[in-house]
Every structure is written in structure tokens, then in C-alpha cells.
Coordinates of C-alpha atoms and ligand atoms in Angstrom, one line a residue:
M1 CA 34.0 13.0 10.2
R2 CA 31.9 12.5 7.9
G3 CA 29.2 9.9 7.1
V4 CA 30.5 7.0 9.5
R5 CA 27.0 6.7 11.1
E6 CA 26.1 3.5 10.5
F7 CA 23.1 1.2 10.1
A8 CA 22.4 -2.4 9.5
D9 CA 21.0 -3.8 6.9
V10 CA 18.6 -6.8 7.4
N11 CA 17.7 -9.7 5.4
P12 CA 14.0 -10.0 6.5
A13 CA 13.7 -14.1 5.0
D14 CA 15.8 -14.7 8.5
G15 CA 16.5 -11.1 10.3
S16 CA 20.4 -11.6 9.6
V17 CA 23.0 -9.0 9.3
I18 CA 23.7 -8.5 6.1
A19 CA 26.0 -5.3 6.1
E20 CA 26.8 -2.4 7.4
V21 CA 27.1 0.6 5.6
S22 CA 27.3 4.5 6.1
E23 CA 24.5 7.0 7.0
A24 CA 25.6 10.2 4.3
D25 CA 25.8 13.3 6.4
Q26 CA 25.2 16.8 4.9
G27 CA 28.6 17.3 3.9
L28 CA 28.7 14.0 1.6
V29 CA 25.7 14.7 0.3
D30 CA 26.9 18.1 -0.5
D31 CA 29.9 15.9 -1.9
A32 CA 27.8 14.1 -4.3
V33 CA 25.6 17.1 -5.6
Q34 CA 29.0 19.3 -6.2
A35 CA 30.5 15.9 -8.4
A36 CA 27.2 15.8 -10.1
R37 CA 27.7 19.9 -10.9
K38 CA 31.1 18.8 -11.7
A39 CA 30.3 16.3 -14.4
L40 CA 28.2 18.3 -15.9
L41 CA 30.7 20.6 -17.4
G42 CA 32.9 17.4 -18.8
E43 CA 32.4 15.2 -21.1
W44 CA 29.0 13.8 -20.1
G45 CA 27.5 17.2 -21.0
R46 CA 29.2 17.4 -24.1
L47 CA 28.0 14.4 -25.3
G48 CA 25.3 14.4 -28.2
V49 CA 22.0 12.3 -27.9
R50 CA 23.7 9.2 -30.7
E51 CA 26.3 8.3 -27.8
R52 CA 25.0 8.6 -24.6
A53 CA 21.8 6.5 -25.6
A54 CA 25.1 4.6 -26.4
R55 CA 26.6 4.2 -23.2
L56 CA 22.7 3.3 -21.9
H57 CA 22.4 0.9 -23.6
K58 CA 25.8 -0.3 -22.4
V59 CA 24.7 0.1 -18.7
A60 CA 21.6 -2.5 -19.5
D61 CA 24.0 -4.9 -21.0
A62 CA 26.4 -4.7 -17.6
I63 CA 23.4 -5.1 -15.5
E64 CA 23.1 -7.7 -17.7
A65 CA 26.2 -9.4 -17.7
R66 CA 26.2 -8.6 -14.1
F67 CA 22.7 -10.7 -13.9
D68 CA 23.6 -13.1 -10.8
C69 CA 25.0 -10.6 -8.4
F70 CA 22.1 -8.2 -9.0
L71 CA 19.3 -10.7 -8.3
K72 CA 21.7 -12.0 -5.0
A73 CA 21.7 -8.9 -4.0
E74 CA 17.9 -8.1 -4.2
V75 CA 16.7 -11.2 -3.2
A76 CA 19.0 -10.6 0.1
D77 CA 18.3 -6.7 0.8
T78 CA 13.7 -7.6 0.4
G79 CA 13.3 -11.5 0.8
K80 CA 11.7 -11.8 -2.2
P81 CA 11.5 -14.7 -4.1
M82 CA 14.6 -15.3 -6.3
A83 CA 11.9 -17.1 -9.3
L84 CA 9.9 -13.2 -8.9
A85 CA 13.3 -10.7 -8.7
A86 CA 14.4 -13.1 -11.6
K87 CA 11.2 -12.7 -13.8
L88 CA 10.3 -9.0 -13.2
D89 CA 13.2 -6.5 -10.5
V90 CA 16.5 -7.8 -12.6
P91 CA 15.4 -7.9 -16.4
R92 CA 13.1 -4.1 -15.6
A93 CA 15.9 -2.5 -14.4
A94 CA 17.9 -3.6 -17.8
A95 CA 14.8 -3.1 -19.9
N96 CA 14.2 0.3 -18.3
F97 CA 18.2 1.8 -19.7
R98 CA 16.9 0.3 -23.1
V99 CA 13.9 2.0 -23.2
F100 CA 15.0 5.0 -22.1
A101 CA 17.9 5.0 -24.7
D102 CA 15.7 4.2 -27.4
A103 CA 13.6 7.0 -26.9
V104 CA 15.6 10.0 -26.2
K105 CA 16.7 9.1 -29.6
M106 CA 13.7 9.4 -31.6
A107 CA 12.0 12.2 -29.3
G108 CA 11.4 14.7 -31.9
I109 CA 11.5 18.7 -31.1
E110 CA 8.2 21.2 -31.3
C111 CA 8.6 23.3 -34.1
F112 CA 6.1 25.5 -35.8
Q113 CA 5.9 28.0 -38.3
T114 CA 4.5 31.8 -36.9
E115 CA 2.8 34.5 -39.0
T116 CA 3.7 37.7 -38.2
P117 CA 1.4 41.1 -37.8
D118 CA 3.5 42.3 -41.5
G119 CA 3.2 39.3 -43.2
S120 CA 5.7 37.4 -43.0
S121 CA 6.9 34.7 -40.4
A122 CA 8.9 33.2 -38.0
L123 CA 10.2 30.0 -37.1
N124 CA 9.3 28.3 -33.8
Y125 CA 11.5 25.7 -32.2
A126 CA 11.8 24.2 -29.3
V127 CA 15.0 22.4 -28.0
R128 CA 14.7 19.7 -25.1
K129 CA 18.2 20.8 -21.8
P130 CA 18.7 19.2 -19.5
L131 CA 17.4 19.5 -15.5
G132 CA 20.8 19.6 -14.5
V133 CA 21.4 17.4 -10.7
V134 CA 18.1 15.0 -9.5
G135 CA 18.0 14.2 -6.9
I136 CA 16.1 10.5 -6.7
I137 CA 14.5 9.3 -3.7
T138 CA 13.1 5.7 -3.8
P139 CA 11.4 2.9 -1.3
W140 CA 12.4 -0.6 -0.7
N141 CA 9.2 -2.9 -2.1
L142 CA 11.1 -2.6 -5.8
P143 CA 14.3 -1.3 -5.2
L144 CA 16.1 -2.0 -8.7
L145 CA 12.8 -1.3 -11.1
L146 CA 12.2 2.0 -9.4
A147 CA 15.3 3.6 -9.6
T148 CA 16.5 2.5 -12.7
W149 CA 12.8 3.7 -13.9
K150 CA 13.8 7.3 -13.0
I151 CA 18.2 7.0 -13.5
A152 CA 17.2 6.1 -17.0
P153 CA 15.3 8.6 -18.4
A154 CA 17.0 11.7 -15.9
L155 CA 20.6 10.5 -17.6
A156 CA 19.3 9.5 -21.3
C157 CA 18.4 13.9 -20.7
G158 CA 21.7 14.4 -20.4
N159 CA 20.9 15.0 -16.9
A160 CA 23.9 13.6 -13.6
V161 CA 21.8 12.2 -10.9
V162 CA 22.2 11.9 -7.0
V163 CA 20.3 8.5 -5.9
K164 CA 18.9 7.8 -2.6
P165 CA 17.8 4.0 -1.9
S166 CA 15.3 3.8 0.5
E167 CA 17.7 2.5 4.2
E168 CA 16.2 -1.0 3.6
T169 CA 17.5 -1.9 0.7
P170 CA 20.8 -0.3 -0.3
A171 CA 22.3 -2.7 -2.4
T172 CA 21.3 -3.3 -5.7
A173 CA 22.0 0.4 -6.2
T174 CA 25.3 0.5 -4.9
L175 CA 26.3 -2.9 -7.2
L176 CA 24.4 -0.1 -10.6
A177 CA 28.1 1.8 -9.5
E178 CA 29.6 -1.2 -11.1
A179 CA 27.8 -1.2 -14.8
M180 CA 28.4 2.5 -14.9
Q181 CA 31.2 2.6 -14.8
E182 CA 32.2 -0.7 -16.7
A183 CA 30.0 1.4 -20.1
G184 CA 31.5 4.5 -19.5
I185 CA 29.3 6.3 -18.0
P186 CA 31.9 9.6 -16.5
D187 CA 32.7 10.0 -12.8
G188 CA 30.4 12.3 -11.6
V189 CA 27.1 11.2 -13.1
Y190 CA 26.2 8.2 -11.0
N191 CA 26.4 9.3 -7.2
V192 CA 24.6 7.0 -4.2
V193 CA 24.4 7.8 -1.2
H194 CA 22.7 6.0 1.6
G195 CA 21.5 7.0 5.0
F196 CA 17.1 7.7 6.3
G197 CA 14.8 9.9 5.1
P198 CA 14.0 12.7 8.0
G199 CA 16.9 15.0 9.0
S200 CA 19.2 12.0 7.3
T201 CA 19.9 11.9 3.8
G202 CA 16.9 12.1 2.1
E203 CA 15.7 15.7 4.1
F204 CA 19.9 16.9 2.7
L205 CA 19.4 16.4 -0.4
T206 CA 16.0 17.5 -0.8
Q207 CA 17.1 20.7 0.6
H208 CA 20.1 20.9 -1.3
P209 CA 20.3 24.0 -3.2
D210 CA 22.1 23.0 -5.8
V211 CA 19.6 20.2 -6.6
N212 CA 17.3 21.4 -9.6
A213 CA 15.2 18.8 -9.6
I214 CA 13.2 16.1 -7.0
T215 CA 11.5 13.0 -8.3
F216 CA 10.5 10.4 -5.6
T217 CA 8.5 7.5 -5.6
G218 CA 7.3 6.3 -1.7
E219 CA 4.5 6.9 0.8
S220 CA 1.8 9.4 1.0
R221 CA 3.0 11.4 3.8
T222 CA 6.3 11.5 2.6
G223 CA 5.9 12.8 -0.4
A224 CA 4.0 15.6 1.2
A225 CA 7.2 16.4 3.5
I226 CA 9.3 16.3 0.4
M227 CA 6.9 19.3 -0.6
K228 CA 7.3 21.4 1.9
A229 CA 11.7 20.6 1.5
V230 CA 11.3 22.0 -1.9
A231 CA 9.0 24.4 -2.5
A232 CA 11.6 27.4 -1.1
G233 CA 13.5 26.5 -4.3
V234 CA 10.8 26.2 -6.8
K235 CA 11.9 22.8 -8.0
P236 CA 10.1 20.5 -10.6
V237 CA 9.0 17.0 -8.5
S238 CA 7.1 13.9 -10.3
F239 CA 5.9 12.1 -7.5
E240 CA 4.2 8.4 -7.9
L241 CA 3.2 7.9 -4.2
G242 CA 0.4 5.3 -2.5
G243 CA -2.7 3.4 -3.6
K244 CA -5.5 2.1 -2.2
N245 CA -6.5 0.4 -5.5
A246 CA -9.6 -1.2 -6.4
A247 CA -10.3 -4.9 -8.6
I248 CA -13.6 -4.8 -10.8
V249 CA -15.4 -8.1 -11.4
F250 CA -18.3 -8.5 -13.0
A251 CA -19.7 -12.7 -13.1
D252 CA -19.3 -12.6 -17.3
C253 CA -15.4 -12.3 -16.3
D254 CA -13.1 -15.5 -16.8
F255 CA -13.6 -17.0 -13.2
E256 CA -9.9 -18.7 -13.4
E257 CA -8.2 -16.5 -15.8
T258 CA -9.6 -13.9 -13.0
V259 CA -8.8 -15.5 -9.8
R260 CA -5.2 -16.3 -11.2
G261 CA -4.6 -12.5 -12.2
L262 CA -6.3 -10.9 -8.9
A263 CA -4.3 -14.0 -6.4
D264 CA -1.4 -12.2 -8.6
A265 CA -3.0 -8.9 -7.9
V266 CA -3.4 -9.0 -4.2
F267 CA -0.3 -11.7 -2.9
L268 CA 2.7 -10.8 -5.2
N269 CA 5.4 -9.4 -3.6
T270 CA 3.5 -9.9 -0.3
G271 CA 1.5 -7.3 -1.4
Q272 CA 4.1 -4.8 -1.0
V273 CA 3.2 -3.1 -4.4
C274 CA 1.9 0.4 -5.1
L275 CA -0.4 -1.2 -7.8
C276 CA -2.1 -4.1 -5.7
A277 CA -5.7 -4.8 -5.1
E278 CA -6.6 -4.1 -1.3
R279 CA -10.2 -4.4 -2.3
I280 CA -12.0 -6.0 -4.3
Y281 CA -15.9 -5.7 -5.5
V282 CA -17.1 -8.5 -7.1
E283 CA -21.2 -8.8 -8.3
R284 CA -23.0 -10.5 -5.8
G285 CA -23.6 -13.5 -8.2
I286 CA -20.3 -15.6 -8.2
F287 CA -19.4 -13.9 -4.7
E288 CA -19.2 -16.9 -2.4
R289 CA -17.7 -18.3 -4.8
F290 CA -15.1 -15.9 -6.2
V291 CA -14.1 -14.9 -2.4
E292 CA -13.6 -19.3 -1.7
A293 CA -11.9 -19.3 -4.8
L294 CA -9.8 -16.7 -3.9
K295 CA -8.6 -18.2 -0.3
Q296 CA -8.7 -21.4 -1.9
K297 CA -5.4 -19.7 -3.3
A298 CA -4.3 -17.4 -0.4
E299 CA -4.0 -21.1 1.2
K300 CA -1.8 -22.6 -0.9
M301 CA 1.0 -20.4 -0.8
H302 CA 4.5 -21.0 0.1
A303 CA 5.9 -19.2 1.8
G304 CA 9.4 -21.2 1.7
W305 CA 13.6 -19.4 1.7
P306 CA 14.0 -17.0 -1.2
T307 CA 16.0 -19.5 -2.6
E308 CA 13.3 -22.3 -3.1
P309 CA 12.1 -22.9 -7.1
E310 CA 8.6 -23.2 -5.7
T311 CA 8.7 -20.3 -3.3
N312 CA 5.7 -17.8 -3.9
L313 CA 5.4 -15.4 -0.6
G314 CA 8.3 -13.9 0.6
P315 CA 8.3 -11.9 4.2
L316 CA 7.9 -8.3 4.6
I317 CA 10.2 -6.3 4.7
S318 CA 10.9 -5.0 8.2
A319 CA 9.9 -5.8 12.0
Q320 CA 8.0 -2.4 11.9
H321 CA 6.1 -2.9 8.8
R322 CA 5.1 -5.9 9.9
E323 CA 3.9 -4.3 13.1
K324 CA 2.0 -2.3 11.2
V325 CA 0.5 -4.5 9.0
M326 CA -0.7 -6.6 11.7
G327 CA -2.0 -3.5 13.8
Y328 CA -4.3 -3.4 10.4
Y329 CA -4.8 -7.5 10.5
R330 CA -5.9 -6.1 14.3
L331 CA -8.0 -3.3 13.6
A332 CA -10.3 -5.1 10.5
R333 CA -11.5 -7.7 13.6
E334 CA -12.0 -4.7 16.1
E335 CA -13.7 -3.1 13.2
G336 CA -16.0 -5.9 12.6
A337 CA -14.2 -7.9 9.7
T338 CA -15.0 -11.7 8.5
V339 CA -11.7 -13.7 8.8
I340 CA -12.1 -15.8 5.5
T341 CA -8.3 -17.1 5.7
G342 CA -5.2 -16.3 7.8
G343 CA -4.9 -12.8 9.9
G344 CA -1.2 -14.1 11.1
I345 CA 1.7 -14.5 11.6
P346 CA 3.1 -18.3 10.6
E347 CA 5.6 -20.9 12.3
F348 CA 8.3 -22.4 10.5
G349 CA 9.8 -24.2 13.9
D350 CA 13.4 -22.6 11.6
G351 CA 14.7 -19.5 10.7
R352 CA 12.7 -18.2 9.0
D353 CA 10.6 -17.0 12.1
R354 CA 13.2 -14.6 13.3
G355 CA 12.0 -13.2 9.4
F356 CA 9.2 -11.3 9.4
Y357 CA 6.3 -13.5 7.2
I358 CA 3.3 -13.0 7.6
Q359 CA 0.0 -14.8 6.4
P360 CA -2.0 -13.9 3.3
T361 CA -4.9 -12.4 4.7
I362 CA -8.9 -11.8 3.1
Y363 CA -11.6 -10.5 4.8
T364 CA -14.9 -10.1 3.9
G365 CA -18.2 -8.1 5.9
L366 CA -16.4 -4.5 6.8
A367 CA -18.1 -1.1 6.3
E368 CA -17.0 1.1 3.4
S369 CA -15.6 4.0 6.1
T370 CA -14.1 1.8 7.5
R371 CA -10.0 2.7 8.4
C372 CA -9.1 -1.0 6.7
V373 CA -11.2 0.1 3.8
K374 CA -10.2 3.1 3.2
E375 CA -6.6 3.3 4.1
E376 CA -3.4 1.7 2.6
I377 CA -1.9 -1.5 4.6
F378 CA 0.7 -2.9 2.1
G379 CA 1.0 -6.4 3.1
P380 CA -1.1 -9.5 1.4
V381 CA -4.6 -8.8 2.6
C382 CA -7.6 -7.1 1.0
H383 CA -11.1 -6.7 1.4
I384 CA -13.5 -8.5 -1.0
A385 CA -17.1 -6.5 -0.5
P386 CA -20.6 -7.7 -3.5
F387 CA -22.3 -4.8 -5.7
D388 CA -25.0 -5.1 -7.8
S389 CA -24.5 -2.5 -10.4
D390 CA -22.5 -1.1 -12.7
D391 CA -23.1 2.2 -11.3
E392 CA -22.6 1.0 -7.9
A393 CA -19.2 -0.6 -8.6
V394 CA -17.2 2.2 -10.6
A395 CA -18.5 4.6 -7.4
L396 CA -17.0 2.5 -4.9
A397 CA -13.8 1.6 -6.7
N398 CA -13.9 5.7 -7.1
D399 CA -14.6 6.5 -3.1
T400 CA -10.7 7.1 -2.1
K401 CA -8.3 9.5 -1.7
Y402 CA -5.5 7.7 -3.2
G403 CA -5.9 6.9 -7.4
L404 CA -3.7 5.2 -9.0
A405 CA -4.0 1.9 -10.2
A406 CA -8.0 -0.2 -11.0
S407 CA -8.3 -3.4 -13.0
V408 CA -11.3 -4.8 -14.3
W409 CA -12.5 -7.9 -14.7
T410 CA -15.3 -8.9 -17.0
T411 CA -16.0 -10.3 -20.6
N412 CA -17.8 -8.1 -22.4
L413 CA -15.1 -5.4 -23.9
K414 CA -18.1 -3.0 -24.0
R415 CA -18.3 -2.9 -20.7
G416 CA -14.6 -3.0 -20.0
H417 CA -13.9 -0.3 -22.2
A418 CA -16.9 1.9 -20.2
V419 CA -15.7 0.6 -16.7
A420 CA -12.4 2.1 -17.1
Q421 CA -12.8 4.9 -18.7
Q422 CA -14.9 5.7 -15.1
M423 CA -11.7 4.8 -13.2
N424 CA -10.3 8.0 -11.4
V425 CA -6.7 6.9 -11.6
G426 CA -3.9 6.9 -14.0
I427 CA -3.8 3.3 -15.3
T428 CA -6.9 0.7 -15.1
W429 CA -5.9 -2.7 -16.3
V430 CA -8.3 -4.9 -18.4
N431 CA -8.4 -8.4 -17.4
C432 CA -5.0 -8.5 -16.2
W433 CA -2.5 -6.7 -14.0
F434 CA 0.5 -5.3 -13.8
L435 CA 0.7 -5.4 -17.4
R436 CA 3.5 -2.9 -18.4
D437 CA 4.3 -1.1 -21.8
L438 CA 7.0 1.6 -20.4
R439 CA 5.9 4.2 -23.3
T440 CA 2.8 4.3 -21.3
P441 CA 2.3 7.4 -19.2
F442 CA 2.6 5.7 -15.4
G443 CA 1.7 7.8 -12.4
G444 CA -1.7 8.5 -10.1
V445 CA -4.4 11.5 -9.4
G446 CA -5.0 12.8 -5.4
L447 CA -2.8 11.1 -2.6
S448 CA -0.9 8.6 -5.9
G449 CA 1.1 11.1 -6.9
I450 CA 2.2 14.2 -9.2
G451 CA 2.7 13.8 -12.9
R452 CA 3.3 11.3 -15.0
E453 CA 6.3 9.6 -16.5
G454 CA 6.9 6.7 -18.7
G455 CA 8.2 7.0 -22.3
M456 CA 7.4 10.9 -23.7
H457 CA 6.3 11.6 -20.0
S458 CA 9.7 10.8 -18.5
L459 CA 11.9 12.2 -21.0
N460 CA 9.4 15.8 -20.2
F461 CA 9.9 15.7 -16.9
Y462 CA 13.7 15.3 -16.8
S463 CA 14.2 17.9 -19.6
E464 CA 13.6 21.9 -19.8
L465 CA 12.5 22.8 -22.9
N466 CA 14.0 26.0 -24.9
N467 CA 12.0 27.8 -27.7
V468 CA 14.0 29.7 -30.1
C469 CA 11.8 31.7 -32.0
I470 CA 13.9 32.9 -35.5
R471 CA 12.0 35.9 -37.2
L472 CA 11.8 35.1 -41.0
Ligands
LIG501 P1 8.9 6.3 2.0 O1 7.5 7.2 1.7 O2 9.1 5.7 3.2 O3 10.5 5.8 1.7 C1 10.8 6.5 0.3 C2 12.1 7.3 0.5 O4 11.7 8.0 1.0 C3 12.8 6.2 1.1 O5 14.6 6.7 0.2 C4 12.9 7.0 2.5 O6 14.4 6.9 2.8 C5 13.2 8.4 2.1 N1 12.4 9.2 3.1 C6 11.9 9.3 3.6 N2 11.5 10.2 4.1 C7 11.9 11.3 4.0 C8 12.1 12.8 3.8 N3 11.2 13.4 5.1 N4 12.8 13.8 2.9 C9 13.8 12.8 2.2 N5 13.6 11.2 1.7 C10 12.1 10.6 2.9 O7 7.5 4.8 1.3 P2 8.8 3.4 1.4 O8 7.9 3.1 3.3 O9 10.1 2.9 1.2 O10 7.7 3.0 0.9 C11 6.2 1.8 0.2 C12 5.7 3.5 0.3 O11 5.8 4.0 -1.3 C13 4.0 2.7 -0.4 O12 3.2 4.1 0.3 C14 4.0 2.6 -1.7 O13 2.8 2.7 -2.3 C15 4.5 3.8 -2.3 N6 5.2 2.9 -3.7 C16 3.9 4.0 -4.7 C17 4.7 3.4 -5.9 C18 4.4 4.2 -7.3 O14 4.7 4.2 -8.7 N7 3.7 5.3 -6.8 C19 5.4 2.6 -6.3 C20 6.4 1.9 -4.9 C21 5.9 2.4 -3.9
LIG502 O1 6.5 -0.3 -13.1 C1 6.4 0.9 -13.2 O2 7.5 1.2 -14.0 C2 6.8 1.2 -11.6 N1 6.7 2.0 -12.0 C3 6.2 0.0 -11.1 C4 5.6 0.9 -10.0 C5 5.2 0.1 -8.8 C6 4.7 0.2 -7.1 O3 5.4 -0.6 -6.5

């Protein structure tokens, strides 16, 4: 028998089991890869770009038509506030398909007229071809948003995909198959396999000889393991990994806007966004005022049931992840932090006590060399430290092995440009955070990733270019 080991899908808001999921073994992963390979030789492989793009728009339509189903599934899997998923996760899934459907239609080709030594010429042009079968491995924090961020451009470029969503959040990738079918995406183009990473479905997929490329979002350490797994096959990889992102707050910032923006940057999705700011550097003149203002925001957060409209703080994803974050809360005290607020587990006196809620937490007073300042925690937590000059702020923000995102808060735009350009990261926001234009490059430096996705960067990763040279 194959693929019969089952694992529980748990609702993080109350610890209840919402589904039993079949773990795909090597045989099922083989079947999925072979189905994808076969689909490339069928109708999908023969479709022109215009028709492919039209079908991807239909996928977006089908997601929108099932908005409530996707919403409920995402909320049940993650425990995130329904209001957040309705504003961010589900609309972004549809937008991902629309943006890449349009991008592939608009994409031009490189073309050069070349002078030859004998005085005549040649014409060079590059044609875009699919990579083949793309393995897509995704995390649990924004499951549908992050999976579709990769599925949409991969399909736009004519590939077939095998997706392995996180074992914590299997629901929406499964539901997406219905939208694919309704949109006329042929059988075998979109495949989903469930299971774990090492020694399980994820590893079977990365090691599969018939998978042509791997695109992965998750922890930096997992990225390193996947790199080893694909090395023998010399496969292209795109990695969007962890972060230990800094925010720099100047005394000349719009104070209220900055506090509002950074409350989001620290606590949105219970701090489980790779772009979250876990290190905030504040110009000394407004340090005390800023710490007090962010504390007020943290203490007003409402850790309610996900379906309550006023809830803006959900649980962490799992008991195991809460234990990891609580480990950092304990470590921060040992490392000498001053606890401004939080640091523990809230008590509700109802079913939420069986869920994985945790208090939003702010620290000050840690040395820059401590583990809590250096390591990604991935919870609703930040450390705030003062600085005295622009150069010092830049040096502090860049003193990390990660390099995903940064934010700079100032009303002096000249300073905003200057500091933003010195950040050693893939994206720097000035007076905003997580404001996305899907055509722009997205990715990280150092431990935060390899490559860029977004707009043409995605199209370039998910396709091979074949340069044709014609002597004229
Ligand atoms: P994770 O690395 O533990 O798991 C991600 C996925 O990889 C899961 O599907 C998992 O089953 C699979 N996996 C694990 N080990 C594997 C292996 N050896 N081979 C193949 N697959 C394997 O990450 P997570 O805990 O799900 O997500 C949180 C992490 O993701 C954080 O570090 C966060 O910063 C990062 N993240 C980064 C971005 C980004 O865009 N840079 C976005 C979201 C999350
Ligand atoms: O907005 C995106 O495209 C993106 N990849 C966001 C990543 C968020 C990390 O948790």
C-alpha cells in the first residue's frame, strides 16, 4: 500500500483535529511527477501563451467564486484572524494568477542584430521555453499566498507543477485543485502531494530525477538541506528564506504613522511573516516615547477567536512552534533583556487555552551580540535599541547574516533614499511595510535566499531561454 500513513491537521486556535491527511510516499510522489511529465506532452504543452494566460485568469475567477471556502480553510489551518485572511491571503492568491497571466502575455524577447567578421550580419533572438516539471515547496505562515506566488508564474511559463504544502497547512493547496479543474487546466498540470520534509514527501520531491527545478520558501536551514539534495542533478533553485529584519526610526518621522506601521510590522499574523521587523532601532531623542507607544499598541491587541471581527492577534501555528518562541522569551531574560510587555502565554478560561496563543512581547536592553538579536524568532516579538547617528543605524541594521527586508521611517526623503540604498537586503520600505507591487524583484541576500521572483524575475526563473542565431 502507498501513501496511507495519515497525519493530523490541527486548528491552532483550539488544538482540535480538523482533518486526517495522507502522507505521500515515494511511490505517490513518483506518480505525481509522472503525471506532470505526461501533461507537458499533451494539450498543455501545445497551448499558446494567450490561451494559457486566459486559463490562469479563469483560475483567479474560480478562486474568487470560492472566496469563502478558501477563507474558511485558511483560517482553520492557521488560526489567523479571518479579517486578515479576507484582506490579504485570499485576494493575493487571485492577484498572483492575474499578474503573471498578464506578465507572460506582455513579455518580449531579447533580440540582437549581430555584425559578422565577413561584413554581413546575423540575427539573434531568444525563445522562452518551460523548464518542465517544477517542484514547489511552501511554508505554513501564508500558505495560499506563498504557494500561488510560485504556482502562477510556473504555469504562466508553461510548466507543470508538483506542490508540497506545509504539513501544518494542507487545505488550501488541495482546494486549489478544484479551481484549476474549473478553469480548464488539464489533468496532471497541477499536482499536490502532502507530507513532511526530511525522509518524507519533501525530500522525495527534491531528490526526484524527473523534477527539473525546485522553488522553495521556508527556513534557511531547510534551504541548505534542499540545496544538497538537488546538487547531484544540478537543478535550478529559487529560495525565499528567513529574515531578522530591521526597522530604523528617525526622530523626524511621522510619529503616529510610524508606530501604527511598526505595530503591523511586528505583530501582523502573530509575527509569522518572513518580512516582520524583529529589530527596531530608534533615534535616541524619541526612544522612550516610541517604546511606550508600541507597548500601548501591543497591550491593546485582541487575541480573540479567528472569526471575531475585532480579533487582530491569532495563535502561533503549533504547540511546537510556540515552544520554540517561548524558548526565546526565556532566553531573552537570561540574556539580560528588560521586558517592556508580554513574555508569556495568555489565559482565556475557554477553548483558546488548548490553542497556541502567546503574548505580544517587546524587549529592550539586549546586547547586539545576543542570540535573541541575531536569530529569527518568528513570533510577535521585537527588540528596540537606541542609535545616535545615521551611520550607526545603518551599521546596526546591516549587522546580520540575513538580508530579506528593512524599513526606514523619516519625513526627510533625502535621508530616506540614502539610508534605504545602504540596506543590505532584497527590499527596503520607506514609511511603509509589506506594501507590494508584484512586478518588482522580491528575494533576499545572505541567509535570506537565492534569486529574485516577481514580474519578469519570476518569468526568467520559470523558463529556459533558447537563443536562436540566424546568419543573414
Ligand atoms: P520550513 O523550512 O520548516 O518548512 C517549509 C517547507 O519545507 C514545508 O513544506 C516542509 O515540509 C518542507 N521541508 C522541510 N524540510 C525539508 C527537506 N529536508 N526537504 C524538502 N522539504 C522540506 O519552514 P516553515 O517553518 O514552514 O516556515 C517558516 C520559515 O519560512 C521562516 O524561517 C520564515 O522566515 C520563512 N519564510 C520565508 C519567506 C520569504 O519569502 N523569504 C516567506 C515565508 C516564510
Ligand atoms: O508578498 C510576497 O510576494 C511574498 N513572497 C511575501 C512573503 C512573506 C513572507 O512571509
